[in-house]
Amino acid sequence: MSLPLTSLTTALLMMGYMALTVRIMLLRRQHNISLMDGDNPHFQRLLRAQGNFAEYMPFALLALLLLELQGAAFLPLSLLAATLVVGRASHAYGLLIGEPNYKDFRGRVFGMVCTWTPLGIMAVWLCLISLV
């Protein structure tokens, strides 16, 4: 069975997660931070960006997988998946660059809207499929 949408979305999100993780590793080495956050505000934001990413993605990918397995319409599901990827990137950008450098919360807020909206739609969609 082929699951191209879930596979591609998972791959893209994994790359984003890995990019955040590599930044954490490099910053740990640069500032000799072995555990916790070293009271470094940038490092705290980076850890939170990675943590937030990790908290939301399992549910999103599981919902996407279940919908794709059940034959949900490809186009709307693709739009939801694309919105999730954009949302996660926007949230990380907003948290790491927009807020600390420009006092701009729009990237983070846009990222959460682009995460919560697909999650909510997929939750309702899964409920409806389950009841039919």
Phi, psi and omega in degrees: 000133181262133178233070187296322183291312179296320180296312181295315180298317178298315180299315180296317180291324176298320178296320177296317179296318179295323178297317177296320181294318178297319178299321178296313180300316180295319179292324176301314179294315183299322185251012180052050178256108182269318179231157177059218188239001177060022183053030180261113183302320179294318180295323177298318178294320179295316177298319181291322177298315179294317180297316179298317178303311183293330181289324185270329189293324180302314179295318181297314182290324177295315179297316179300315179299313181298318179293318180294320178298328182270008174078029178299152181304131188294315185298307179296325179293323177297319179296320177295316180297316179297321178297320177299313181297314178298318180298316180294320178294317181295319180297313180297316178300312181299319181289322186268329186240310185298308184291305185292328184270324188237002184054039185247114183267358186298319180297318180292315180295314178301318179299320179289321177298318181284354174260310184292323181299307177298322178299315179296316180297316181293326177297314178295316179302315179297319177299314181296317178297321182291330183273347183272000000 
